[in-house]
Coordinates of C-alpha atoms in Angstrom, one line a residue:
M1 CA 6.3 1.2 -4.7
R2 CA 5.7 1.7 -0.2
S3 CA 7.1 3.7 1.6
G4 CA 8.8 3.0 5.2
R5 CA 5.5 2.4 7.1
L6 CA 5.2 6.0 10.4
W7 CA 4.4 1.9 12.4
P8 CA 6.5 -0.9 12.6
V9 CA 3.7 -3.0 14.0
R10 CA 0.8 -4.0 11.4
S11 CA -3.1 -4.5 11.8
R12 CA -4.3 -6.9 9.1
G13 CA -7.9 -8.2 8.6
L14 CA -10.1 -11.7 9.0
L15 CA -8.6 -12.5 5.9
N16 CA -5.0 -13.2 7.2
S17 CA -6.2 -15.5 9.4
A18 CA -6.5 -17.7 6.7
R19 CA -3.1 -16.7 5.0
R20 CA -1.5 -18.1 8.6
A21 CA -2.9 -21.4 8.4
L22 CA -2.1 -21.6 5.0
C23 CA 1.4 -20.1 5.6
G24 CA 1.2 -23.5 8.1
L25 CA 1.7 -25.7 6.7
L26 CA 4.6 -24.5 4.6
C27 CA 7.0 -24.5 8.0
V28 CA 9.8 -25.3 9.0
V29 CA 9.2 -27.7 12.3
C30 CA 11.8 -29.1 14.1
C31 CA 9.8 -31.7 15.7
A32 CA 10.1 -33.8 19.3
A33 CA 8.5 -35.8 21.1
G34 CA 4.9 -34.4 22.3
V35 CA 3.3 -30.7 21.5
Q36 CA 5.5 -28.4 19.8
A37 CA 5.5 -24.5 19.0
Q38 CA 5.7 -24.3 15.9
E39 CA 7.5 -21.4 14.3
R40 CA 4.2 -19.4 11.7
R41 CA 6.8 -18.8 8.3
E42 CA 9.9 -20.6 7.3
R43 CA 13.1 -19.6 8.5
E44 CA 16.4 -19.7 8.1
P45 CA 19.7 -22.9 9.5
N46 CA 20.1 -21.2 13.0
S47 CA 23.8 -21.0 12.2
V48 CA 22.3 -17.8 9.6
Y49 CA 21.9 -15.9 12.0
A50 CA 24.3 -17.0 14.6
E51 CA 26.5 -15.3 11.9
R52 CA 24.6 -12.9 11.7
R53 CA 24.8 -12.1 15.2
A54 CA 28.3 -12.9 15.8
K55 CA 29.4 -10.2 13.0
L56 CA 27.7 -7.7 15.0
G57 CA 29.9 -9.2 18.2
V58 CA 33.0 -7.5 16.9
Q59 CA 31.5 -4.7 16.1
V60 CA 31.1 -2.9 19.4
D61 CA 32.3 -2.9 23.4
G62 CA 29.2 -3.5 25.2
P63 CA 26.2 -5.7 25.1
I64 CA 23.9 -5.5 23.1
I65 CA 20.2 -5.4 24.1
L66 CA 17.7 -6.0 21.8
W67 CA 13.8 -6.1 22.8
G68 CA 11.1 -8.1 20.6
F69 CA 7.8 -7.7 19.9
T70 CA 5.6 -8.1 23.2
G71 CA 2.1 -8.7 21.2
R72 CA 1.2 -5.6 23.0
E73 CA 1.5 -3.3 20.4
E74 CA -1.7 -3.9 18.0
V75 CA -5.1 -3.6 20.0
S76 CA -7.2 -4.3 17.1
Q77 CA -8.8 -7.8 17.5
A78 CA -7.6 -8.3 12.9
Y79 CA -4.1 -7.8 14.8
I80 CA -1.9 -10.8 14.2
F81 CA 1.6 -11.2 15.9
A82 CA 4.8 -10.9 13.8
Q83 CA 7.8 -10.0 14.8
E84 CA 10.0 -6.8 14.8
E85 CA 11.9 -7.3 12.0
N86 CA 15.9 -6.0 13.3
F87 CA 15.2 -9.6 16.1
Y88 CA 13.6 -11.8 14.0
Y89 CA 17.4 -10.4 11.2
L90 CA 19.1 -11.7 14.3
T91 CA 17.3 -15.0 15.4
G92 CA 14.8 -16.0 13.2
H93 CA 11.9 -16.0 16.3
N94 CA 8.1 -15.1 15.8
E95 CA 6.7 -15.3 18.6
E96 CA 6.3 -12.6 21.2
G97 CA 7.8 -11.2 24.3
A98 CA 11.2 -12.3 24.1
G99 CA 15.0 -10.6 24.0
L100 CA 18.4 -10.7 22.7
I101 CA 21.4 -10.2 24.9
I102 CA 25.2 -10.1 22.5
L103 CA 27.7 -10.2 23.8
P104 CA 30.8 -8.2 23.1
A105 CA 33.3 -11.2 21.1
G106 CA 36.1 -12.1 23.6
Q107 CA 34.5 -10.8 26.4
K108 CA 32.3 -12.8 28.6
G109 CA 35.0 -13.4 31.2
D110 CA 34.7 -10.7 32.1
V111 CA 31.0 -11.0 33.4
A112 CA 30.6 -14.1 35.6
N113 CA 28.1 -17.2 34.9
V114 CA 26.8 -15.3 31.4
V115 CA 27.2 -16.5 27.8
R116 CA 27.8 -15.0 24.8
E117 CA 24.8 -14.9 23.6
T118 CA 21.6 -15.5 25.7
L119 CA 17.7 -16.1 24.7
F120 CA 15.2 -14.8 27.1
L121 CA 10.8 -16.4 26.1
P122 CA 8.5 -15.9 28.4
A123 CA 8.4 -18.7 30.6
K124 CA 6.0 -21.0 30.0
N125 CA 2.0 -19.8 30.5
P126 CA -0.6 -23.7 30.2
Q127 CA -3.3 -21.6 30.7
K128 CA -3.1 -19.0 28.4
E129 CA -1.4 -21.7 25.7
K130 CA -5.2 -22.7 25.7
W131 CA -6.3 -19.0 24.3
N132 CA -3.8 -18.7 21.8
G133 CA -2.5 -22.2 21.1
V134 CA 1.6 -23.7 22.6
R135 CA 4.4 -20.7 22.1
M136 CA 8.6 -22.0 21.9
S137 CA 9.4 -21.7 26.5
P138 CA 13.1 -21.8 28.4
S139 CA 11.8 -25.5 29.7
D140 CA 11.1 -26.9 26.4
P141 CA 13.1 -29.6 26.3
G142 CA 16.1 -29.4 23.5
I143 CA 15.6 -25.9 23.0
E144 CA 18.8 -24.7 22.4
A145 CA 19.2 -27.3 19.4
R146 CA 15.9 -25.5 18.5
T147 CA 16.6 -22.3 18.7
G148 CA 20.1 -22.5 18.5
F149 CA 21.1 -20.4 21.2
V150 CA 23.4 -22.1 24.2
A151 CA 21.6 -20.5 26.7
V152 CA 17.7 -20.1 27.3
K153 CA 16.5 -18.2 30.2
P154 CA 13.1 -16.1 31.0
F155 CA 12.7 -12.6 30.1
E156 CA 10.3 -11.9 32.8
S157 CA 12.8 -13.4 35.7
D158 CA 16.3 -13.0 34.4
F159 CA 16.5 -10.8 31.7
R160 CA 16.7 -7.2 34.2
S161 CA 19.1 -8.9 37.1
V162 CA 21.1 -9.7 33.9
V163 CA 21.4 -6.7 32.4
E164 CA 21.9 -4.8 35.6
N165 CA 24.7 -7.0 36.1
L166 CA 26.8 -6.5 32.7
A167 CA 26.1 -2.7 33.2
K168 CA 28.3 -2.8 36.4
T169 CA 30.9 -4.5 34.1
F170 CA 30.7 -2.7 30.4
P171 CA 30.1 1.6 31.0
N172 CA 28.6 1.3 27.4
L173 CA 25.1 -0.1 26.3
Y174 CA 24.0 -1.2 22.9
T175 CA 20.5 -1.2 21.0
I176 CA 18.2 0.5 19.3
L177 CA 17.9 3.7 19.2
P178 CA 15.2 5.4 18.8
Y179 CA 14.9 7.7 15.6
Q180 CA 15.6 12.0 16.7
K181 CA 12.4 12.7 14.1
E182 CA 8.5 11.2 13.9
L183 CA 7.8 11.8 17.8
G184 CA 11.0 10.6 18.5
G185 CA 11.0 6.3 17.1
Y186 CA 8.7 4.7 16.9
P187 CA 6.7 3.3 19.9
H188 CA 8.5 0.2 20.9
E189 CA 12.3 1.6 20.5
K190 CA 11.8 5.1 22.9
A191 CA 9.9 1.8 25.0
V192 CA 13.6 -0.2 25.3
V193 CA 15.5 3.2 25.9
D194 CA 13.3 3.4 28.5
W195 CA 13.4 0.6 29.7
L196 CA 17.2 0.2 30.3
Q197 CA 18.0 3.3 31.4
L198 CA 15.4 3.2 34.2
A199 CA 16.7 -1.1 34.5
A200 CA 20.9 0.6 33.7
P201 CA 20.9 4.4 34.8
Q202 CA 24.9 3.9 34.9
A203 CA 25.3 2.9 30.9
K204 CA 25.8 5.0 28.0
L205 CA 23.5 3.8 25.4
K206 CA 24.5 3.8 22.2
D207 CA 22.8 2.8 18.7
I208 CA 24.5 -0.4 16.8
R209 CA 20.6 0.5 14.2
T210 CA 23.4 0.8 11.5
Q211 CA 25.5 -2.2 11.7
I212 CA 22.0 -4.1 11.5
N213 CA 21.7 -1.8 8.5
T214 CA 24.6 -2.5 7.3
L215 CA 24.4 -6.4 6.9
R216 CA 20.4 -6.0 6.6
Q217 CA 21.6 -4.7 2.8
I218 CA 23.1 -8.1 1.0
K219 CA 21.0 -10.8 0.9
S220 CA 22.3 -14.4 1.9
P221 CA 21.3 -17.1 -0.3
G222 CA 17.6 -18.4 2.1
E223 CA 16.8 -14.3 1.5
I224 CA 16.7 -14.5 -1.8
A225 CA 14.8 -17.3 -1.3
F226 CA 11.9 -16.2 -0.2
L227 CA 12.2 -13.3 -1.3
K228 CA 11.9 -15.5 -5.2
Q229 CA 8.9 -17.0 -3.4
A230 CA 6.9 -14.1 -2.4
I231 CA 8.2 -11.9 -6.2
D232 CA 6.5 -15.1 -8.3
L233 CA 3.6 -15.4 -6.1
S234 CA 2.7 -10.8 -6.7
V235 CA 4.0 -12.0 -10.8
D236 CA 1.4 -14.3 -10.8
S237 CA -1.4 -12.5 -9.0
H238 CA -0.4 -9.7 -11.0
L239 CA -1.2 -12.2 -14.3
E240 CA -4.7 -13.0 -13.1
A241 CA -5.5 -9.0 -13.1
M242 CA -4.8 -9.3 -15.9
R243 CA -7.1 -11.5 -17.0
L244 CA -9.7 -10.1 -14.4
M245 CA -9.3 -6.1 -15.5
R246 CA -12.7 -4.6 -17.1
P247 CA -15.2 -1.4 -17.1
G248 CA -17.4 -2.3 -13.6
L249 CA -15.0 -3.7 -11.0
Y250 CA -14.5 -2.0 -7.8
E251 CA -10.8 -1.0 -7.5
Y252 CA -11.1 -3.1 -4.1
Q253 CA -12.4 -6.6 -6.0
V254 CA -8.9 -6.6 -8.3
A255 CA -6.5 -5.9 -5.3
A256 CA -9.4 -8.8 -3.7
K257 CA -8.2 -11.4 -6.0
M258 CA -5.3 -11.2 -6.0
V259 CA -5.0 -10.7 -2.5
E260 CA -6.3 -14.2 -2.3
V261 CA -3.9 -15.8 -4.9
H262 CA -1.4 -14.7 -2.3
A263 CA -2.7 -17.0 0.2
W264 CA -3.2 -19.6 -1.8
G265 CA 0.2 -20.0 -2.8
G266 CA 1.3 -19.9 0.5
S267 CA 1.9 -16.1 1.5
E268 CA 1.0 -15.2 5.3
A269 CA 0.2 -12.0 5.0
E270 CA 0.7 -8.5 1.8
G271 CA 4.0 -6.8 1.8
Y272 CA 2.4 -3.1 2.4
A273 CA -2.0 -2.3 2.1
P274 CA -2.4 -2.9 -1.5
I275 CA -3.0 -0.1 -4.0
V276 CA -5.3 -0.5 -7.5
G277 CA -5.9 3.6 -8.5
A278 CA -7.9 3.9 -11.6
G279 CA -8.5 6.7 -13.7
P280 CA -7.7 10.2 -11.3
N281 CA -6.8 7.7 -8.7
S282 CA -3.7 6.8 -10.9
T283 CA -1.9 9.8 -10.0
A284 CA -1.7 9.3 -6.4
L285 CA 0.8 7.2 -5.4
H286 CA -0.1 5.5 -2.5
Y287 CA -4.2 5.6 -2.3
D288 CA -5.1 2.9 -0.8
R289 CA -9.3 3.6 -0.2
L290 CA -9.7 0.8 -3.0
S291 CA -13.6 3.0 -3.4
R292 CA -13.6 3.4 -7.2
K293 CA -15.5 1.7 -9.9
I294 CA -13.2 1.0 -13.6
E295 CA -14.9 2.9 -15.9
D296 CA -14.1 2.3 -19.8
G297 CA -11.1 4.1 -21.0
D298 CA -9.2 5.0 -16.9
I299 CA -5.8 3.4 -16.9
V300 CA -5.3 1.1 -13.9
V301 CA -2.1 1.3 -11.7
L302 CA -1.8 -2.1 -9.3
D303 CA 1.4 -1.7 -7.1
V304 CA 0.3 -5.1 -5.1
G305 CA 3.0 -7.2 -3.3
A306 CA 3.2 -10.6 -1.4
Q307 CA 4.9 -11.4 2.0
Y308 CA 6.4 -15.0 2.2
S309 CA 8.2 -15.1 5.2
G310 CA 8.4 -12.4 6.2
Y311 CA 9.8 -10.6 3.6
S312 CA 7.9 -8.6 1.0
S313 CA 7.9 -8.0 -3.1
D314 CA 6.6 -4.7 -4.4
I315 CA 5.7 -5.3 -7.9
T316 CA 3.7 -2.4 -10.8
R317 CA 1.8 -2.6 -13.1
T318 CA -0.2 -0.1 -15.2
L319 CA -2.9 -1.1 -17.4
P320 CA -5.4 -0.4 -19.3
A321 CA -9.1 -0.9 -18.2
N322 CA -11.2 -2.2 -21.4
G323 CA -7.6 -3.2 -22.3
K324 CA -6.4 -1.9 -25.1
F325 CA -4.2 1.4 -24.6
T326 CA -5.2 4.9 -25.9
P327 CA -2.8 6.8 -27.9
R328 CA -1.9 9.0 -25.2
Q329 CA -2.0 6.5 -22.6
R330 CA 0.9 3.9 -25.0
E331 CA 3.0 6.8 -25.7
I332 CA 3.0 7.9 -22.0
Y333 CA 3.4 4.3 -21.1
D334 CA 6.3 4.0 -23.3
I335 CA 7.9 6.6 -22.4
V336 CA 8.0 5.5 -18.4
L337 CA 9.3 2.0 -20.0
G338 CA 11.7 3.2 -21.8
A339 CA 13.3 4.7 -18.5
Q340 CA 13.1 1.8 -17.2
N341 CA 14.5 0.3 -19.6
A342 CA 17.8 2.9 -19.6
A343 CA 18.0 2.3 -15.5
L344 CA 18.3 -1.5 -16.2
A345 CA 21.1 -1.5 -18.8
A346 CA 22.7 1.1 -16.3
L347 CA 22.2 -1.7 -13.6
K348 CA 25.8 -2.7 -12.1
P349 CA 27.8 -2.6 -9.1
G350 CA 28.7 0.9 -8.1
M351 CA 25.7 2.1 -9.3
D352 CA 23.4 4.3 -7.2
F353 CA 20.4 5.6 -6.3
C354 CA 21.4 9.1 -5.2
I355 CA 19.3 12.5 -8.2
K356 CA 22.7 13.1 -8.9
G357 CA 26.4 12.0 -10.1
N358 CA 28.0 10.3 -13.1
K359 CA 26.4 7.0 -11.3
S360 CA 22.9 7.5 -10.7
V361 CA 20.8 5.1 -12.5
H362 CA 18.2 7.8 -11.2
K363 CA 19.6 10.3 -12.8
I364 CA 19.6 7.9 -16.6
A365 CA 15.5 7.4 -15.8
Y366 CA 14.9 11.5 -15.1
N367 CA 16.5 12.6 -17.7
Y368 CA 15.6 9.4 -20.5
I369 CA 11.2 10.5 -19.1
N370 CA 12.4 14.5 -19.3
S371 CA 13.5 14.3 -23.1
H372 CA 11.2 11.8 -24.2
G373 CA 7.4 14.1 -25.1
K374 CA 5.1 16.5 -23.7
D375 CA 2.8 17.5 -21.5
L376 CA -1.1 19.1 -22.5
H377 CA 0.9 23.0 -21.7
D378 CA 4.0 21.7 -24.9
K379 CA 6.5 21.1 -21.1
P380 CA 9.2 18.5 -20.3
L381 CA 7.4 15.2 -18.4
G382 CA 10.4 15.0 -16.2
T383 CA 8.7 17.5 -13.4
Y384 CA 6.1 14.5 -13.1
F385 CA 8.5 12.4 -12.0
I386 CA 7.9 12.8 -8.8
H387 CA 9.1 10.4 -6.4
G388 CA 13.0 8.2 -6.4
L389 CA 13.9 4.9 -8.4
G390 CA 14.1 2.5 -6.3
H391 CA 14.3 0.8 -3.0
H392 CA 15.9 -1.5 -1.3
I393 CA 13.4 -4.9 0.1
G394 CA 13.1 -7.8 2.4
L395 CA 12.0 -8.3 5.7
D396 CA 10.5 -4.3 4.6
V397 CA 9.5 -3.0 1.7
H398 CA 11.7 -0.6 2.5
D399 CA 14.5 -2.3 3.9
P400 CA 16.9 -0.3 4.8
G401 CA 20.0 1.6 2.6
E402 CA 21.7 4.8 1.5
Y403 CA 19.8 6.5 -1.6
C404 CA 23.4 7.3 -2.6
A405 CA 25.8 4.5 -1.0
P406 CA 26.8 2.5 -4.6
F407 CA 25.5 -1.2 -5.6
Q408 CA 26.8 -4.4 -3.9
P409 CA 25.8 -7.6 -5.2
G410 CA 23.7 -9.3 -2.4
M411 CA 21.6 -6.0 -2.8
V412 CA 17.8 -6.4 -4.2
I413 CA 16.1 -3.3 -5.3
T414 CA 13.4 -2.2 -6.2
I415 CA 13.9 0.2 -10.1
E416 CA 9.9 2.1 -10.4
P417 CA 10.3 4.9 -12.9
G418 CA 6.5 6.7 -13.8
I419 CA 4.9 10.1 -14.8
Y420 CA 1.5 11.7 -13.2
I421 CA -0.6 13.5 -14.5
P422 CA -3.8 14.6 -12.4
E423 CA -4.9 16.9 -15.5
E424 CA -4.8 14.3 -17.8
N425 CA -5.9 11.3 -15.1
L426 CA -3.0 10.1 -15.7
G427 CA -0.9 7.7 -13.7
V428 CA 1.6 5.3 -15.6
R429 CA 4.4 3.5 -12.4
I430 CA 6.7 0.1 -14.0
E431 CA 8.0 -1.4 -11.2
D432 CA 10.2 -4.9 -10.9
D433 CA 12.1 -6.7 -8.8
V434 CA 16.1 -6.3 -9.3
L435 CA 19.1 -8.9 -7.8
I436 CA 22.6 -6.8 -7.9
T437 CA 25.4 -9.2 -9.3
E438 CA 29.4 -9.3 -9.5
T439 CA 28.8 -8.2 -13.1
G440 CA 24.9 -6.5 -13.4
H441 CA 21.6 -7.6 -11.7
R442 CA 19.1 -9.8 -12.9
L443 CA 15.5 -8.9 -13.1
L444 CA 13.5 -11.5 -10.3
S445 CA 10.1 -10.4 -11.1
E446 CA 11.1 -10.9 -15.3
R447 CA 8.7 -13.8 -15.8
L448 CA 5.3 -10.4 -15.6
P449 CA 5.5 -9.1 -18.9
R450 CA 6.3 -5.0 -19.6
D451 CA 6.0 -4.6 -22.6
P452 CA 2.2 -3.3 -23.4
G453 CA 1.8 -5.2 -26.8
E454 CA 2.6 -8.3 -24.5
I455 CA 0.0 -7.0 -21.7
E456 CA -2.7 -6.1 -24.5
K457 CA -2.9 -9.2 -25.4
I458 CA -3.1 -11.3 -22.1
M459 CA -6.4 -8.6 -21.5
A460 CA -7.2 -10.3 -25.2
G461 CA -7.4 -13.8 -24.4
A462 CA -8.7 -13.4 -21.4
A463 CA -11.9 -11.3 -23.5
P464 CA -14.2 -13.8 -24.0
A465 CA -14.2 -14.3 -19.8
R466 CA -15.1 -11.2 -18.8
A467 CA -17.9 -11.4 -21.5
K468 CA -18.8 -14.2 -20.2
T469 CA -18.6 -12.1 -16.6
E470 CA -20.2 -8.5 -18.2
K471 CA -22.9 -10.4 -19.3
G472 CA -23.9 -11.9 -15.9
E473 CA -24.4 -9.5 -14.8
A474 CA -26.3 -7.7 -17.4
R475 CA -28.8 -9.8 -16.1
N476 CA -29.2 -7.8 -13.0
V477 CA -30.7 -5.2 -14.5
S478 CA -34.3 -4.7 -14.4
P479 CA -36.5 -5.9 -16.9
A480 CA -38.8 -2.6 -16.6
E481 CA -36.3 -1.0 -17.7
T482 CA -36.9 0.2 -21.3
P483 CA -35.9 2.1 -24.1
T484 CA -38.2 4.5 -24.1
D485 CA -38.0 5.0 -20.0
G486 CA -33.7 4.8 -20.1
S487 CA -34.0 7.8 -22.5
V488 CA -35.9 9.9 -21.0
I489 CA -34.3 10.4 -17.9
R490 CA -30.3 10.1 -19.8
G491 CA -32.4 13.4 -21.6
L492 CA -32.9 14.6 -17.8
I493 CA -29.4 14.1 -17.0
E494 CA -28.3 16.2 -19.2
N495 CA -31.2 19.0 -19.3
Y496 CA -29.7 18.2 -15.8
A497 CA -26.0 19.3 -16.1
K498 CA -27.6 22.5 -18.4
S499 CA -29.4 24.1 -15.8
V500 CA -26.1 24.0 -13.2
D501 CA -24.0 25.3 -16.1
A502 CA -26.4 28.4 -17.1
A503 CA -28.2 28.4 -13.7
D504 CA -31.0 28.6 -14.9
T505 CA -34.2 28.1 -12.5
A506 CA -36.6 27.6 -15.7
L507 CA -34.8 24.6 -17.1
A508 CA -34.5 22.9 -13.0
A509 CA -37.8 23.4 -13.1
E510 CA -38.7 20.8 -15.3
I511 CA -35.7 18.1 -14.5
W512 CA -37.5 18.5 -10.2
L513 CA -40.3 17.8 -9.3
D514 CA -41.6 20.9 -7.8
S515 CA -42.7 19.3 -3.9
P516 CA -41.3 20.0 -0.8
D517 CA -40.4 16.8 -0.2
V518 CA -37.1 16.5 -2.6
S519 CA -33.4 16.4 -1.8
F520 CA -29.8 18.0 -2.5
I521 CA -27.6 16.6 -0.1
H522 CA -24.0 18.1 -1.0
P523 CA -20.4 18.4 1.4
L524 CA -22.7 22.1 2.8
G525 CA -25.8 20.6 4.3
H526 CA -28.8 19.1 2.6
E527 CA -31.8 21.4 0.7
H528 CA -35.3 20.0 1.3
G529 CA -37.9 21.1 -1.1
F530 CA -37.2 22.5 -5.0
E531 CA -38.3 26.2 -4.4
Q532 CA -35.0 26.2 -0.9
I533 CA -32.8 24.1 -4.0
K534 CA -33.6 27.0 -5.9
Q535 CA -32.7 29.6 -4.2
N536 CA -29.4 27.9 -2.7
V537 CA -28.4 25.6 -5.0
Y538 CA -28.7 27.5 -8.0
M539 CA -29.0 31.5 -7.6
R540 CA -26.5 31.6 -4.3
L541 CA -24.2 28.6 -4.8
M542 CA -24.5 28.4 -8.4
G543 CA -25.1 32.8 -10.2
D544 CA -23.4 33.7 -7.4
T545 CA -20.7 32.8 -6.7
F546 CA -19.3 31.4 -10.4
S547 CA -18.7 33.6 -13.2
E548 CA -18.6 30.7 -15.5
R549 CA -19.8 26.4 -14.9
K550 CA -18.8 23.5 -16.6
L551 CA -20.5 20.8 -15.8
T552 CA -19.0 17.3 -18.0
V553 CA -21.1 14.4 -16.9
H554 CA -19.9 10.8 -17.8
D555 CA -20.0 7.4 -17.8
I556 CA -23.7 6.8 -16.5
S557 CA -25.0 4.6 -14.8
L558 CA -28.9 3.4 -14.5
H559 CA -31.5 1.4 -13.4
V560 CA -35.2 1.6 -13.7
Y561 CA -37.6 0.5 -11.7
R562 CA -41.0 0.6 -12.9
D563 CA -41.8 4.5 -11.1
A564 CA -39.0 4.5 -9.4
A565 CA -35.1 5.0 -11.0
W566 CA -31.7 5.6 -9.3
A567 CA -28.3 7.1 -11.5
E568 CA -25.2 7.0 -10.8
F569 CA -22.3 8.9 -12.4
Y570 CA -19.1 10.8 -12.6
W571 CA -19.1 14.0 -13.1
D572 CA -16.0 17.2 -13.7
F573 CA -17.2 21.2 -13.2
A574 CA -14.3 23.3 -14.3
A575 CA -15.3 26.9 -13.1
K576 CA -14.3 30.5 -12.1
F577 CA -14.6 32.6 -9.3
R578 CA -17.1 35.3 -9.9
K579 CA -14.8 37.5 -6.9
D580 CA -11.6 36.8 -8.6
G581 CA -11.5 35.2 -11.2
S582 CA -9.1 32.2 -10.3
P583 CA -10.1 29.0 -11.6
L584 CA -11.9 26.3 -9.3
T585 CA -11.9 22.1 -11.5
T586 CA -13.4 19.3 -9.1
H587 CA -14.3 16.0 -9.8
S588 CA -16.9 13.6 -7.5
R589 CA -19.5 10.8 -8.3
E590 CA -23.0 11.2 -7.9
T591 CA -26.6 9.5 -7.3
Q592 CA -29.8 11.0 -8.5
L593 CA -33.2 9.4 -7.5
Y594 CA -35.9 9.5 -10.3
R595 CA -40.1 9.0 -9.6
R596 CA -42.5 8.4 -12.2
E597 CA -46.0 10.2 -11.7
Q598 CA -48.9 10.9 -14.2
G599 CA -46.6 9.5 -16.9
R600 CA -44.2 12.4 -16.1
W601 CA -39.9 11.1 -15.6
R602 CA -38.8 13.5 -12.4
L603 CA -35.6 13.8 -10.5
V604 CA -36.6 13.8 -6.9
H605 CA -32.6 13.3 -5.3
V606 CA -29.4 14.1 -5.6
H607 CA -26.7 12.9 -3.5
Y608 CA -23.3 13.6 -4.0
S609 CA -19.8 14.1 -1.4
G610 CA -16.1 14.2 -1.2
M611 CA -15.7 17.7 -4.0
P612 CA -12.1 18.1 -3.6
V613 CA -11.7 21.7 -3.8
T614 CA -8.2 23.3 -5.5
A615 CA -9.1 26.5 -4.4
E616 CA -8.4 27.3 -1.2
G617 CA -11.0 28.4 1.1
Q618 CA -13.4 28.9 -1.3
G619 CA -16.9 27.5 -3.2
F620 CA -17.9 24.3 -2.1

């Protein structure tokens, strides 16, 4: 599940350079004598792109004028060029600085010296190519055959003059107009419109977006093949994640392994930023910080999809971190799976994603969720299904497609019901990619198990390897830690929680080192010395602000090095404000440092951050 991008350019990590290199080995290259520029991905035959342009040409009464991306839309050093999707859909051209003009069908004779379709490319620049590699240019031998255009001209010298000449004959010019929302549309689209209004101020600009979007909804056999490649790579990475998953890993480590699987298989990029959300993060739909350490008992949502030759898959699975669903996790998982199966059973041409109506697969899934299971307050679960049931995929992970338009054969969509219960730190989503066929549908991601028993079986089969990994990591724990030291410090952590619960400065004095050197860092500041900690943390914050407090510590990681130790753990804090009795619930991760002086362990430093407060404008 991934929403559409706010910007049409993509900043990618340094690993993408390696992915592009790998993808280059798989590219279809039209070779000629001498050095040739290469497309960075496989592409469909030229005839397919020409057919798409022809279908547009019969729908307009004026020229269609489009730009590809210039390569200057992004300044990040990690940026790798990827073509504007509509331009690529019509040309198969994946290099920067190109333009396209399509004349309306049957009217090419109205304009002298202009063929019906012209591709404009940057002129040859040997100096630039020394740095960035060979690019296609209008002067390349055989460039027309390579690109599938009768005419290929220089962009810089010819594009504007051709547009100005066309505007003398045609009162209407077609391009992709910016959306009326989102600050006037994408920067690229706005730049094209601004340029056209300067080059042809007398012309009326009309939008060609709808016509292109309509074409893009029905996938060609080549597009389906590329999508299937992306889906297969994503299935491979999800299977690897099932085998890899265990408590103690970080979310980013799981995502890194999945990206590696994609890259080795020929993916040039991810379809979207990987989502790996454990525990409370499983309830955030587009969580992408990937910073949490996966704990025993966590549920983990993995929404990760590969891109192949420009086409993006979108697959989600939900795993138990320790390989075994708890009864409650299994209950919610089974409800989500039942909703997905109910929707799939009804999926065929004529159905739709609309929220209402007797053709809605969304309504089928929602009704299933709302009639199965309850939350902790005995209320139906429908309110926890907070997004649509699916979307189209293709060159964009959210490809064009209207929610209330009937499904047609050749569409490729996702089916992705989900339940997200923040109160229980429990989110479950199952997402698969589906081709609509003449008689029904085909589950393109069928190879990836959905059954929870089968998922547990795969994870159990990998348990010996996981145990070996855990054993190797255990060797990194300091041998200076003894059961006595560990139990003493864990006892101090337990008393620390009790001292907070009771705002008990006497108990705090038995835990903290009574020294001006101790410190307590929290979102509001930095307390220095035990006397300041007593006054500001225990008495003013805990005692004066809250009438009730409960600090629950869990998932403690402890390391002892001779006379020093550090502990990490997560905690849940529930309280009531003394002022009005309103509740507060928050969660965080904390680091503590301990020091042994004269044989006694004492707390010397606490650091936590990022406490999300539910009550507005109060508390932490």
